[in-house]
Amino acid sequence: MSSMGFNLSADDHNVGEVLEGSKQIRVPDYQREYSWGKDQWSELWDDVYALTQDRNNHFLGSVVVIEGQGDDIKHLELVDGQQRITTICILLCAIRDRFEEDGEDYDDDVASLIDEILWITSQRTRKEYQKVRLNEYNNPYFRHILEGEADEIEDSQVKDAYEYYREKIDEKTLERLDNVWIELIESISMVQIECSSEVSAFRLFESLNDKGLDLGSVDLVKNRIFMEANQDEDIDEDRVKEIWEDILSVIRPELTQQYRFFCHYFMSIQEPEATDNVSKRKLYDYVNELLEGRLQAHDMSLEELLEDMYGKSKVYVNIKNGEVKKFRKYTNDLNEKIESTQLKNKRIRTLLLRIITEYDDADDVLEALYILEVLNIRNKIAGRNSNTSRDRFWCRACTMLTKQDNQNEYLRRLAEQRSPSDTVLRERMVNREFKNNDFTKYVLDRIEEEYYMRSSRGKGVNDRSKVDIEHIAPQSAFTADKYSEWKRYLNCTEEEFEEYKKRIGNLTLLEDRVNQSASDNPFEQKCRIYSHKTEFKMAEAVADNYNEWGIEQIVERSEELADIVNEIWCMENV
């Protein structure tokens, strides 16, 4: 059959039918290692054992194979499903070994029957082969299991699986185990999907919803790269694997969504240049396109691409953490701006990666970062995420940046074209809600530093975890008994207050310890705290400028802060 644009055929089989026949099932060397653990082993055992009691059948998902080429024995490459197939074979080996040890007087030679499933014989040479062969790393351990020599293995996930099942099996009678293995091969069904090529198989992965540890986009990319290295004799396969692991060692501890680095990397580099955005969904296809000819067209080897990727991975992590050290004289200023340009905008790292790696002058880098901060902050306040934060936008910016004689002038024009006007920004600033998050803290912090600290010493936010956003009129003013006096201050309905309580005019910064003491108090008591217990000048200004607090005052202060924001994040000031 054909499905979803893939060239494939699919048929239902029980486990016995999947394992029978003269074709060997091979896990390619570029595939990941065997990685199932106790949770998956336990689930498989429970499913199989339930079949011996009151269930008729069980569906275990799908396996994806492609026809192998040129070898001494016909084989299928197991592109997806190795975790399930391997575990089934290990379970069968554990049952076989129990019968080898205790089943001498049992009516059926169960051990031999299971071996007939686990081994095949070449019709031409009469040589015996494993029915299932794992990759080069796991197969030596797996073969010991197949040959009944589990004790020869010192340390392996394959051995751990075997020992887990031996504990389960040693608790059961031979009669019960006879039922278990029969149900395993006859009553557990799988869909075997045969694809015409590796590309078709890999494209199918994201459409499958199998049990077990599904492959993500990064796994697919790794498999495709390792497959290329395995099949091209001009590529140093060991070096490719080494660099790949080096890359993961850099990004794995830092990124929960590792695919972002690879997408941003490919969109940021000058050669081969991405002509469109590389999203998570497109990542595998893009890598496949590179390996199918684009790298060669740019006279670049796979090893060279990965070496560059490894170097950029360290820069990317430093950008993410605000720890870039390229220009030591400007380290603090530079990293402050790197952090602010990323607030609520991870996609901008595509352009940041290009700027940090290619700009040579620290002043030019700082100017670029100031421009991008203006663009980012104004658009975030105005709610223009859909127009400015898509991957395609930043990919296009990287492409155009390379073609400019004056790169920062291009960035300036880009920011001016894409930023909202002062009128639009002011209107959105006054009327939008501001959440209790780092973005709001940063906006308030810059207002504190650029406006309230101009003529007197105040307090900047060095560690946002130690500073709170204070709601001058408490958010729970109408719902908590302890805030009952606030209903009188506000002189409005609960519905009206809901609309205004998260406006910028109702917010200020306070040290966390001060915020705890201020939050329960009426406005007059809060003002005494704002005047005497905090170093934040914006809070002190609330106490100095207002004798009462309600919706009118929230609107008035929102308008005042909106004018300040327009002045701070103005392109003319860059």
Short mmCIF file of N, CA, C and O in Angstrom, two decimals, residues 16 26 48 54 79 118 155 167 194 228 260 262 297 311 357 376 404 414-415 430 455 461 479 483 499 519 528 532 547:
data_model
loop_
_atom_site.label_atom_id
_atom_site.label_comp_id
_atom_site.label_asym_id
_atom_site.label_seq_id
_atom_site.Cartn_x
_atom_site.Cartn_y
_atom_site.Cartn_z
N GLY A 16 5.94 -14.70 15.59
CA GLY A 16 6.53 -15.85 14.92
C GLY A 16 6.71 -15.63 13.44
O GLY A 16 7.73 -16.01 12.86
N ARG A 26 18.62 -7.22 10.38
CA ARG A 26 19.82 -6.55 10.87
C ARG A 26 19.52 -5.13 11.33
O ARG A 26 18.80 -4.39 10.66
N VAL A 48 2.62 -10.02 27.83
CA VAL A 48 2.72 -11.42 27.41
C VAL A 48 2.07 -12.35 28.43
O VAL A 48 1.30 -13.26 28.07
N ASP A 54 -6.28 -14.37 30.37
CA ASP A 54 -7.62 -14.05 29.89
C ASP A 54 -7.65 -13.14 28.67
O ASP A 54 -8.69 -12.61 28.33
N VAL A 79 15.05 -0.65 10.44
CA VAL A 79 15.25 0.77 10.60
C VAL A 79 14.52 1.31 11.83
O VAL A 79 14.97 2.24 12.49
N LEU A 118 15.36 -18.45 16.56
CA LEU A 118 16.43 -17.48 16.79
C LEU A 118 17.60 -17.61 15.82
O LEU A 118 18.43 -16.69 15.73
N ASP A 155 29.16 -6.38 31.45
CA ASP A 155 28.28 -5.23 31.69
C ASP A 155 27.64 -4.80 30.39
O ASP A 155 28.33 -4.40 29.45
N GLU A 167 14.77 -13.62 36.25
CA GLU A 167 14.13 -13.54 37.57
C GLU A 167 12.64 -13.83 37.46
O GLU A 167 12.07 -14.53 38.31
N GLU A 194 7.42 -2.40 5.06
CA GLU A 194 8.59 -2.48 4.19
C GLU A 194 8.66 -1.23 3.33
O GLU A 194 7.73 -0.91 2.60
N GLU A 228 25.32 7.59 6.37
CA GLU A 228 26.16 8.13 5.31
C GLU A 228 27.62 7.77 5.57
O GLU A 228 28.35 7.36 4.67
N ARG A 260 16.54 22.47 18.60
CA ARG A 260 16.63 23.90 18.32
C ARG A 260 18.04 24.30 17.86
O ARG A 260 18.20 25.11 16.95
N PHE A 262 20.28 22.51 16.25
CA PHE A 262 20.55 22.07 14.88
C PHE A 262 19.78 22.92 13.88
O PHE A 262 20.33 23.30 12.82
N ALA A 297 28.52 20.01 -3.46
CA ALA A 297 28.48 21.18 -4.34
C ALA A 297 29.24 22.35 -3.74
O ALA A 297 29.75 23.22 -4.46
N GLY A 311 32.08 23.50 16.94
CA GLY A 311 32.54 24.81 17.41
C GLY A 311 31.38 25.75 17.68
O GLY A 311 31.35 26.45 18.70
N THR A 357 29.64 34.87 15.87
CA THR A 357 30.72 34.11 15.26
C THR A 357 31.41 34.88 14.14
O THR A 357 32.60 34.63 13.85
N ASN A 376 13.21 43.52 19.48
CA ASN A 376 12.58 42.47 20.26
C ASN A 376 11.61 43.04 21.30
O ASN A 376 10.46 42.59 21.40
N GLN A 404 25.37 42.48 2.75
CA GLN A 404 25.41 43.91 3.04
C GLN A 404 26.83 44.42 3.19
O GLN A 404 27.69 43.77 3.79
N LEU A 414 16.02 47.05 9.08
CA LEU A 414 15.12 45.93 9.36
C LEU A 414 14.30 46.20 10.61
O LEU A 414 13.08 45.99 10.63
N ALA A 415 14.97 46.67 11.67
CA ALA A 415 14.27 46.95 12.92
C ALA A 415 13.26 48.08 12.76
O ALA A 415 12.14 48.01 13.31
N VAL A 430 -0.12 50.65 27.41
CA VAL A 430 -1.13 51.10 28.37
C VAL A 430 -2.20 50.05 28.59
O VAL A 430 -2.68 49.86 29.72
N SER A 455 18.94 60.68 38.31
CA SER A 455 19.44 61.73 39.19
C SER A 455 19.73 61.26 40.60
O SER A 455 20.22 62.02 41.42
N VAL A 461 18.50 45.27 38.78
CA VAL A 461 18.20 43.85 38.99
C VAL A 461 19.37 43.02 38.49
O VAL A 461 19.54 42.83 37.29
N THR A 479 -11.18 38.88 46.30
CA THR A 479 -11.48 37.47 46.62
C THR A 479 -10.93 37.03 47.96
O THR A 479 -11.39 36.01 48.49
N TYR A 483 -7.76 41.32 52.15
CA TYR A 483 -7.65 42.52 51.32
C TYR A 483 -8.94 43.35 51.33
O TYR A 483 -9.18 44.14 50.43
N GLU A 499 -9.82 43.74 34.77
CA GLU A 499 -9.29 44.28 33.52
C GLU A 499 -8.02 45.10 33.73
O GLU A 499 -7.19 45.22 32.82
N SER A 519 2.72 42.91 50.68
CA SER A 519 1.60 42.39 49.89
C SER A 519 0.27 42.39 50.62
O SER A 519 -0.78 42.51 50.00
N ARG A 528 4.40 53.52 53.01
CA ARG A 528 5.47 53.68 53.99
C ARG A 528 6.62 52.70 53.70
O ARG A 528 7.80 53.02 53.87
N HIS A 532 10.55 53.72 52.68
CA HIS A 532 11.61 53.52 53.66
C HIS A 532 12.31 52.15 53.61
O HIS A 532 13.39 52.01 54.18
N ASN A 547 -1.68 59.76 46.57
CA ASN A 547 -2.28 59.67 47.90
C ASN A 547 -3.34 58.60 47.98
O ASN A 547 -3.76 58.21 49.08
#
